[in-house]
Short mmCIF file of C-alpha atoms and ligand atoms in Angstrom, two decimals:
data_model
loop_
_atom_site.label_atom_id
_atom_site.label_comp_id
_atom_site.label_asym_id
_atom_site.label_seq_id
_atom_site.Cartn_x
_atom_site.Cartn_y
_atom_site.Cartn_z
CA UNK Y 1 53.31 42.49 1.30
CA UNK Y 2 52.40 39.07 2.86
CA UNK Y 3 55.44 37.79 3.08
CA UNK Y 4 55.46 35.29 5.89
CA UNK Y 5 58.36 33.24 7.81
CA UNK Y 6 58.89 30.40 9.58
CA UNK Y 7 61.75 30.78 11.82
CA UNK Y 8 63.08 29.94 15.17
CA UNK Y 9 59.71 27.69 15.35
CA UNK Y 10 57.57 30.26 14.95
CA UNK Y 11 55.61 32.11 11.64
CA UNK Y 12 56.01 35.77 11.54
CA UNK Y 13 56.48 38.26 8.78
CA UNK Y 14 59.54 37.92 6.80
CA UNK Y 15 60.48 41.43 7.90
CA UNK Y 16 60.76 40.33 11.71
CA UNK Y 17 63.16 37.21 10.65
CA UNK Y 18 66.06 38.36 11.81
CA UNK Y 19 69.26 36.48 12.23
CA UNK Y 20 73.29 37.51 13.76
CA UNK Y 21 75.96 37.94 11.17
CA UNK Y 22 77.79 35.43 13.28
CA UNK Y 23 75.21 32.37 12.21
CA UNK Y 24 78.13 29.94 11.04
CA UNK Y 25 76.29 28.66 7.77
CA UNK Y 26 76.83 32.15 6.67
CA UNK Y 27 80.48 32.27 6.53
CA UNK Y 28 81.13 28.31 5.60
CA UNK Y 29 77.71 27.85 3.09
CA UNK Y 30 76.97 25.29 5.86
CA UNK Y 31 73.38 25.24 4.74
CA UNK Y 32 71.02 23.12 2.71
CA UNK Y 33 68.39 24.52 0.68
CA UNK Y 34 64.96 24.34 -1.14
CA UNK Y 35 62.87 26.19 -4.06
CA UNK Y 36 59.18 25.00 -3.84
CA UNK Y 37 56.73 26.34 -6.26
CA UNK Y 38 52.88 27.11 -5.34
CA UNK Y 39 50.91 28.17 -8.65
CA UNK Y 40 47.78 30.26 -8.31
CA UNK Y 41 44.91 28.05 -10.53
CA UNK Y 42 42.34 30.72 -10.57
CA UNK Y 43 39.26 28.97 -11.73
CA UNK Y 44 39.81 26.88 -8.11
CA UNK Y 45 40.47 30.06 -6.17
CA UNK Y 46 43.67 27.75 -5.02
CA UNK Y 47 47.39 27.55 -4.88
CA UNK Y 48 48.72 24.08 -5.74
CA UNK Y 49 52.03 23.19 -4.19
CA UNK Y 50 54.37 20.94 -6.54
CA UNK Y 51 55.98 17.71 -5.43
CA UNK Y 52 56.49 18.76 -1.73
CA UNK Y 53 57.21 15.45 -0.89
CA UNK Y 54 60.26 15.25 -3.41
CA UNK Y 55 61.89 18.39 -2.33
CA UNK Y 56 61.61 17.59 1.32
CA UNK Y 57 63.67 14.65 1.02
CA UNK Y 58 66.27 16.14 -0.97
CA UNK Y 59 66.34 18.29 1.74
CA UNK Y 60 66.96 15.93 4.31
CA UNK Y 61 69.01 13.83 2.18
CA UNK Y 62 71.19 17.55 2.15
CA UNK Y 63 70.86 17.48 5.88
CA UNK Y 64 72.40 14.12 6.67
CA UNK Y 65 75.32 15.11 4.28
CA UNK Y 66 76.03 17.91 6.63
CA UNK Y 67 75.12 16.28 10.03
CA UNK Y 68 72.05 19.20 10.16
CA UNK Y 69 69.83 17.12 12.34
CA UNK Y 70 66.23 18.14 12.29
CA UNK Y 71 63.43 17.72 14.65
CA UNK Y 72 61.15 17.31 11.26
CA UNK Y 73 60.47 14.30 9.04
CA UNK Y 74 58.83 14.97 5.67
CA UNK Y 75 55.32 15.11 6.84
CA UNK Y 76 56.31 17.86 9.28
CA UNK Y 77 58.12 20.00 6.64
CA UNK Y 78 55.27 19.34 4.32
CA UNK Y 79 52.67 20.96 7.42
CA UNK Y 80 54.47 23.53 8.11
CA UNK Y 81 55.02 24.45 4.36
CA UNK Y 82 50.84 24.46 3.72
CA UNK Y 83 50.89 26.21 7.04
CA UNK Y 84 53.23 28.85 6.15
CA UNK Y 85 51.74 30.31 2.81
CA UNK Y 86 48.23 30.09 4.31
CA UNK Y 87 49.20 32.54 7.00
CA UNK Y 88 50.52 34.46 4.32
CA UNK Y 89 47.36 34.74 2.84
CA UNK Y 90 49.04 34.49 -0.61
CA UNK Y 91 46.49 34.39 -3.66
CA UNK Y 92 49.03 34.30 -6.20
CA UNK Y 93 51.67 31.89 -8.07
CA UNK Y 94 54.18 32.08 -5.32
CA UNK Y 95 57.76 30.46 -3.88
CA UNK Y 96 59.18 29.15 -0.78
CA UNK Y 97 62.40 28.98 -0.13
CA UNK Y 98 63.28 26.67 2.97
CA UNK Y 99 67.07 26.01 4.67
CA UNK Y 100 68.51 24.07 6.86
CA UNK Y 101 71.53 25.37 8.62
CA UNK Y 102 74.15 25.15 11.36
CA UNK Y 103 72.96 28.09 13.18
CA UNK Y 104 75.53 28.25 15.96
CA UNK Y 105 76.74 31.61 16.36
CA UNK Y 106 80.21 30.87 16.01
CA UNK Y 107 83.63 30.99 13.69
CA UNK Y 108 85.62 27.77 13.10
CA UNK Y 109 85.13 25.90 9.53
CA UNK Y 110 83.48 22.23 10.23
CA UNK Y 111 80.32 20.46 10.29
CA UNK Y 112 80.82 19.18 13.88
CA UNK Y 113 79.63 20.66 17.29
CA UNK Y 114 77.50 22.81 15.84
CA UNK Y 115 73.73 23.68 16.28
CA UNK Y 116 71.34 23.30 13.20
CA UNK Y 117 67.97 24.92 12.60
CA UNK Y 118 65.72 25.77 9.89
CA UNK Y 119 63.61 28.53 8.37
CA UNK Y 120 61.38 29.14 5.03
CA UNK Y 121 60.11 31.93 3.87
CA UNK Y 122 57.50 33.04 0.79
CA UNK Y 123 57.33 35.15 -1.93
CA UNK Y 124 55.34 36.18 -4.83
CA UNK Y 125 56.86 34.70 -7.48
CA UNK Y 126 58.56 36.13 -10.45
CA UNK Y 127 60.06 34.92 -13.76
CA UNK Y 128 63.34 33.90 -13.09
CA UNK Y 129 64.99 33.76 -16.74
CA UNK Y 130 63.68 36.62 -18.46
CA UNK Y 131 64.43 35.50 -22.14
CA UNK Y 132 61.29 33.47 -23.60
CA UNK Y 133 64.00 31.76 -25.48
CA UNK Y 134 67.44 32.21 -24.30
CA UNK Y 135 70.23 32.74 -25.80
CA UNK Y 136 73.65 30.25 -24.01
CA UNK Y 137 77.31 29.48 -24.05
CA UNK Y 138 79.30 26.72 -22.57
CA UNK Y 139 81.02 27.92 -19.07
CA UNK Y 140 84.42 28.27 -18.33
CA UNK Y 141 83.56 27.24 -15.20
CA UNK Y 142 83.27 23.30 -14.68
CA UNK Y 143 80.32 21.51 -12.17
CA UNK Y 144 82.31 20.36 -9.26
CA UNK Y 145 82.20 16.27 -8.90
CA UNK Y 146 82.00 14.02 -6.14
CA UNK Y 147 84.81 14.45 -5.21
CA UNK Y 148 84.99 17.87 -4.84
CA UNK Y 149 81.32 18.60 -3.62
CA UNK Y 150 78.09 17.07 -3.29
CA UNK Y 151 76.24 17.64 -6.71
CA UNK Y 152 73.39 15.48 -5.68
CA UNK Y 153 72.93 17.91 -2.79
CA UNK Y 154 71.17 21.68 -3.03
CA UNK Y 155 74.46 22.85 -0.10
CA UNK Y 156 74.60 26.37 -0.26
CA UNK Y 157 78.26 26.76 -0.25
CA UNK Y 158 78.43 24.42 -3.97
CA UNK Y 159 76.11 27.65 -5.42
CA UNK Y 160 79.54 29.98 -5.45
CA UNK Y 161 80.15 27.83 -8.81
CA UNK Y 162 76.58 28.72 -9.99
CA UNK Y 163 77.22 31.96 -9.55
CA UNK Y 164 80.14 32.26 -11.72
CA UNK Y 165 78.90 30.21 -14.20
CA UNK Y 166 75.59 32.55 -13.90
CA UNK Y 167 77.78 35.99 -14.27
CA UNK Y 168 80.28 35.06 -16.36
CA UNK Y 169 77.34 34.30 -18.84
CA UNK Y 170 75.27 37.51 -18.67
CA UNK Y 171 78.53 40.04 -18.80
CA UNK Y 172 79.39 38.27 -21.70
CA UNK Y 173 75.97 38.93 -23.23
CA UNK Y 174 73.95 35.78 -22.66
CA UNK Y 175 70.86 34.85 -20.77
CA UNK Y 176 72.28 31.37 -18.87
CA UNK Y 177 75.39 29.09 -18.94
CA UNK Y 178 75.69 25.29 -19.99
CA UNK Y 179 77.91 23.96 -17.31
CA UNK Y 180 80.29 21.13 -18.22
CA UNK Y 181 81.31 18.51 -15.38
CA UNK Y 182 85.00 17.72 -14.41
CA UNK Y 183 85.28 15.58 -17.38
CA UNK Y 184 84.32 17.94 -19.82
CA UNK Y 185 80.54 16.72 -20.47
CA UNK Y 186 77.35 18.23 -20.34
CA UNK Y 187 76.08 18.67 -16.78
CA UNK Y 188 73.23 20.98 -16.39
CA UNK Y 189 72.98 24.97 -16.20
CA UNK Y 190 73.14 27.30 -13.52
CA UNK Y 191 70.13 26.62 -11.30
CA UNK Y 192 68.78 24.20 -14.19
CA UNK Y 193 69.00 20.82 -15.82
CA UNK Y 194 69.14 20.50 -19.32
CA UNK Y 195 67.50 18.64 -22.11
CA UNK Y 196 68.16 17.93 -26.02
CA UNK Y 197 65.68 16.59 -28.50
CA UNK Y 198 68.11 14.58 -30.86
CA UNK Y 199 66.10 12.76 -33.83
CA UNK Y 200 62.96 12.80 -31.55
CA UNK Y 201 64.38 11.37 -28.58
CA UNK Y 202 64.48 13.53 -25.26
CA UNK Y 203 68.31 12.73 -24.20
CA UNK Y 204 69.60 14.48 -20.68
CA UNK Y 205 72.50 13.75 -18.89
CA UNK Y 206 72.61 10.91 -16.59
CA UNK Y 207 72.11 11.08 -13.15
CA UNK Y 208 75.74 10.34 -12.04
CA UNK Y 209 77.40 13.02 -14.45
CA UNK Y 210 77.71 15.85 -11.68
CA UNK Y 211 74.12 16.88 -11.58
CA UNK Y 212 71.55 17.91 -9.23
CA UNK Y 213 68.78 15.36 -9.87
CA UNK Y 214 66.25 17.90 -10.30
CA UNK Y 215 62.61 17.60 -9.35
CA UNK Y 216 61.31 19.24 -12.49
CA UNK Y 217 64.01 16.82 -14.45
CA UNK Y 218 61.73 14.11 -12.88
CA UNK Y 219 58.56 15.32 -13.67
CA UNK Y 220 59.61 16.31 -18.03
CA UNK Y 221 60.81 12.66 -18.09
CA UNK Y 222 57.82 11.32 -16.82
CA UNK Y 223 55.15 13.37 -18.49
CA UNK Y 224 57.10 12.88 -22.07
CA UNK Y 225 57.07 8.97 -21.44
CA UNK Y 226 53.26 9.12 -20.65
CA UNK Y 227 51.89 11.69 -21.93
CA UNK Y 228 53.68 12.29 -24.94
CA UNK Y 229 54.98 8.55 -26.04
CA UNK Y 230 58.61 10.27 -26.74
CA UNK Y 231 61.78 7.90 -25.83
CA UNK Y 232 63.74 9.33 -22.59
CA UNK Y 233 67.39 8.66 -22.87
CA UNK Y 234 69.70 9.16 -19.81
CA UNK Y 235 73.18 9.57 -20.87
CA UNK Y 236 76.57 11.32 -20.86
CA UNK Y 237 76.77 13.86 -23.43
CA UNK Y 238 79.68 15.37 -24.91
CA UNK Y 239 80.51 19.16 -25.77
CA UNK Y 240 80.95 18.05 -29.45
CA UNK Y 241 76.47 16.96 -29.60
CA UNK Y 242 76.18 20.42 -28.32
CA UNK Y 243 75.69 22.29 -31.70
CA UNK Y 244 73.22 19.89 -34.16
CA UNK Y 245 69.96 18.69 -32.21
CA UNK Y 246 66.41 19.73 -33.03
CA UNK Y 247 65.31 21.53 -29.39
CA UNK Y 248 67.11 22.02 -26.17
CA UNK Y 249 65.10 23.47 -23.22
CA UNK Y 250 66.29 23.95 -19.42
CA UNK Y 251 64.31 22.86 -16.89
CA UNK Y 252 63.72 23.68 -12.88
CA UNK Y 253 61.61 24.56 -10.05
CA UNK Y 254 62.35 28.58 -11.14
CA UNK Y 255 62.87 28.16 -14.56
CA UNK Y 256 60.12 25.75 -15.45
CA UNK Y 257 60.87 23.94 -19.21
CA UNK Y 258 62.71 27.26 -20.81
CA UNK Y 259 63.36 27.42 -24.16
CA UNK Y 260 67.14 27.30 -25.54
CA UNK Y 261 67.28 29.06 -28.66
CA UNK Y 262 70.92 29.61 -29.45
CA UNK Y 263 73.82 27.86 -27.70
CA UNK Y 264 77.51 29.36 -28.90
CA UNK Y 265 75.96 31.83 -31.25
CA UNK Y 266 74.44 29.00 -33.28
CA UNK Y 267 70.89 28.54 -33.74
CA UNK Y 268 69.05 25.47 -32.31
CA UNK Y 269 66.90 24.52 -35.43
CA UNK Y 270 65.76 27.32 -36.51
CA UNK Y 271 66.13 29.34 -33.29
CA UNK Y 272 62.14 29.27 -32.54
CA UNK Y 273 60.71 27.30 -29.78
CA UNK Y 274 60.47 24.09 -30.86
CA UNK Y 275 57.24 21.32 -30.83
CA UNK Y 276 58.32 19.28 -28.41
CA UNK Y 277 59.64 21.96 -26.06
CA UNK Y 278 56.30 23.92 -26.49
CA UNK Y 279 54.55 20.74 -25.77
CA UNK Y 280 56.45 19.75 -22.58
CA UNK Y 281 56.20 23.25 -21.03
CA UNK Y 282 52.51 23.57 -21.43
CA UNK Y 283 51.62 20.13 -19.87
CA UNK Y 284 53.89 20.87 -17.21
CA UNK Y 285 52.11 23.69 -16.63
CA UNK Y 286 48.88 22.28 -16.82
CA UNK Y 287 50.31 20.17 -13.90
CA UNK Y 288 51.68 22.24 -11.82
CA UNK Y 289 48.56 24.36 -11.47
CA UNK Y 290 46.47 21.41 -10.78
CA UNK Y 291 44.58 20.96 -14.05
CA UNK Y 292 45.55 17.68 -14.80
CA UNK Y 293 43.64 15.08 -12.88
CA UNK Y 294 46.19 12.19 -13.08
CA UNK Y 295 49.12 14.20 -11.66
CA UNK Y 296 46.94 15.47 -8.52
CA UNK Y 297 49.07 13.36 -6.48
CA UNK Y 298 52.21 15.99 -7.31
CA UNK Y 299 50.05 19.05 -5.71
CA UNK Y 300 49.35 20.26 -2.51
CA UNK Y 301 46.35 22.53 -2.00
CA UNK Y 302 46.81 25.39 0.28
CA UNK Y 303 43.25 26.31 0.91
N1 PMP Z 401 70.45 22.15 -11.16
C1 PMP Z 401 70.78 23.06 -10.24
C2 PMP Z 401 72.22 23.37 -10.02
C3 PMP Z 401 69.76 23.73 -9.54
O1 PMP Z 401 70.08 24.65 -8.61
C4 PMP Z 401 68.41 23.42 -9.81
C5 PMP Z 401 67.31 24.14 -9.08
N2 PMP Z 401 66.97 23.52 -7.89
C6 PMP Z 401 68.12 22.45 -10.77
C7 PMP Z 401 69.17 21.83 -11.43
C8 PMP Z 401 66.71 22.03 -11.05
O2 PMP Z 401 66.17 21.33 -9.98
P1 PMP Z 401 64.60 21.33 -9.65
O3 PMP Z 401 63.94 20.92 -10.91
O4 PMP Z 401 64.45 20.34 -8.56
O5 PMP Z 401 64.25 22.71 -9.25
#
């Protein structure tokens, strides 16, 4: 498989990226990551990658919260991205997955007098929530706040707490988890923002309730503004809106705009995919692969 890697500044095949078991990022989660998307439009013979630009300074943004110094700015990253999935040869909807780590091969917990470095990788990609319309319950687990963590930051060590939340959901029968924040609102899911449709207005929580301020997030607000003339409200939500809107949906770089049907074993609606939802998810798709002129300026040809 053309899997290719970019790693101790060089590309090779992921199968030759090779790194010890005493890289410190491994042990502490001292790393900072990303999850880019490149969709295959077929009628172009092209892969478009989406908003490169966005998750490369979240990225660094990640990187100065752990002193991770980089010999990249955005431009660089967004080179040797392009670069990266044509040596891979990849004629397919794919993923990249890049991190930025402290990569001295050494124990001892701290963010100090340490090395950093970075790698990517890609893959073909896959669906990541398998449910065309899933099925959620509130976590037991709670979204760790500012003071605790770095929500605003993709660190690897914070995604222990989307793990639970991601387990503790399946084994108890669902698809994905609604994650509330230290003061018992709605934050987002496991690996996804969240949405409601509440008498036709697309409400999300705001951007300071213990959320990552997701790229796809970005993108739903600003194609239902423009492209859809719906009202987008930023606010905190509470547990107790969680049972009586119209539509909810997740959204994210893997999980695209995903259906919620259910959320506590009670329907949403009537537990099909709802108008707006279905709307939303096919212009973003529409976008992401390129086919809509006015958002060209959120894709990245490969070829
Ligand atoms: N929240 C969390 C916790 C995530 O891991 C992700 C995935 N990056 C998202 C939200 C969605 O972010 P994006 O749309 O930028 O992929």
């Amino acid at each position: 498989m053309p899997n290719y890697a970019y790693y101790n500044q060089q590309f090779m095949p992921l199968t030759e990226a090779k790194m010890s078991v005493m890289t410190n990022f491994m042990h502490y989660g001292t790393g900072v990551f990303e999850g880019i998307r490149g969709s295959w439009n077929k009628e172009e013979q092209q892969v478009y990658l989406f908003r490169l630009k966005e998750h490369y300074e979240r990225l660094l943004n990640g990187c100065k919260v752990l002193k991770i110094e980089l010999p990249y700015a955005v431009d660089d990253l967004i080179k040797l991205t392009v670069e990266l999935v044509q040596k891979s040869g990849l004629k397919e909807s794919l993923y990249v997955r890049p991190l930025a780590y402290k990569s001295t091969e050494a124990i001892g917990v701290r963010l100090h007098n340490l090395k950093s470095d970075f790698l990517m990788f890609n893959l073909p990609w896959t669906r990541y929530l398998e449910a065309e319309k899933c099925r959620v319950a509130v976590s037991s687990w709670r979204r760790p706040g500012n003071n605790f963590a770095i929500p605003q930051a993709k660190i690897t060590g914070q995604y222990v707490n989307s793990a639970f939340a991601k387990t503790e959901a399946i084994e108890n029968g669902f698809d994905e988890a609604i994650v509330l924040n230290e003061s018992g609102r709605v934050a987002e899911g496991s690996g996804e923002n969240i949405f409601l449709v509440i008498k036709g207005k697309l409400v999300t929580p705001s951007a300071n309730e213990s959320i990552l301020i997701g790229i796809t997030r970005d993108s739903v607000m600003e194609i239902a503004r423009n492209e859809m003339g719906l009202e987008v409200v930023e606010r905190p939500i509470e547990r107790s809106e969680l049972y009586t809107f119209e539509e909810a949906f997740y959204t994210g770089t893997a999980a695209n705009v995903a259906p919620i049907a259910e959320v506590d074993n009670r329907l949403v609606g009537n537990g099909e995919i709802g108008p707006i939802t279905k709307k939303l998810h096919d212009n973003y798709l529409d976008i992401i692969h390129g086919k809509n002129s006015k958002y060209r300026q959120w894709c990245t040809p490969v070829y």
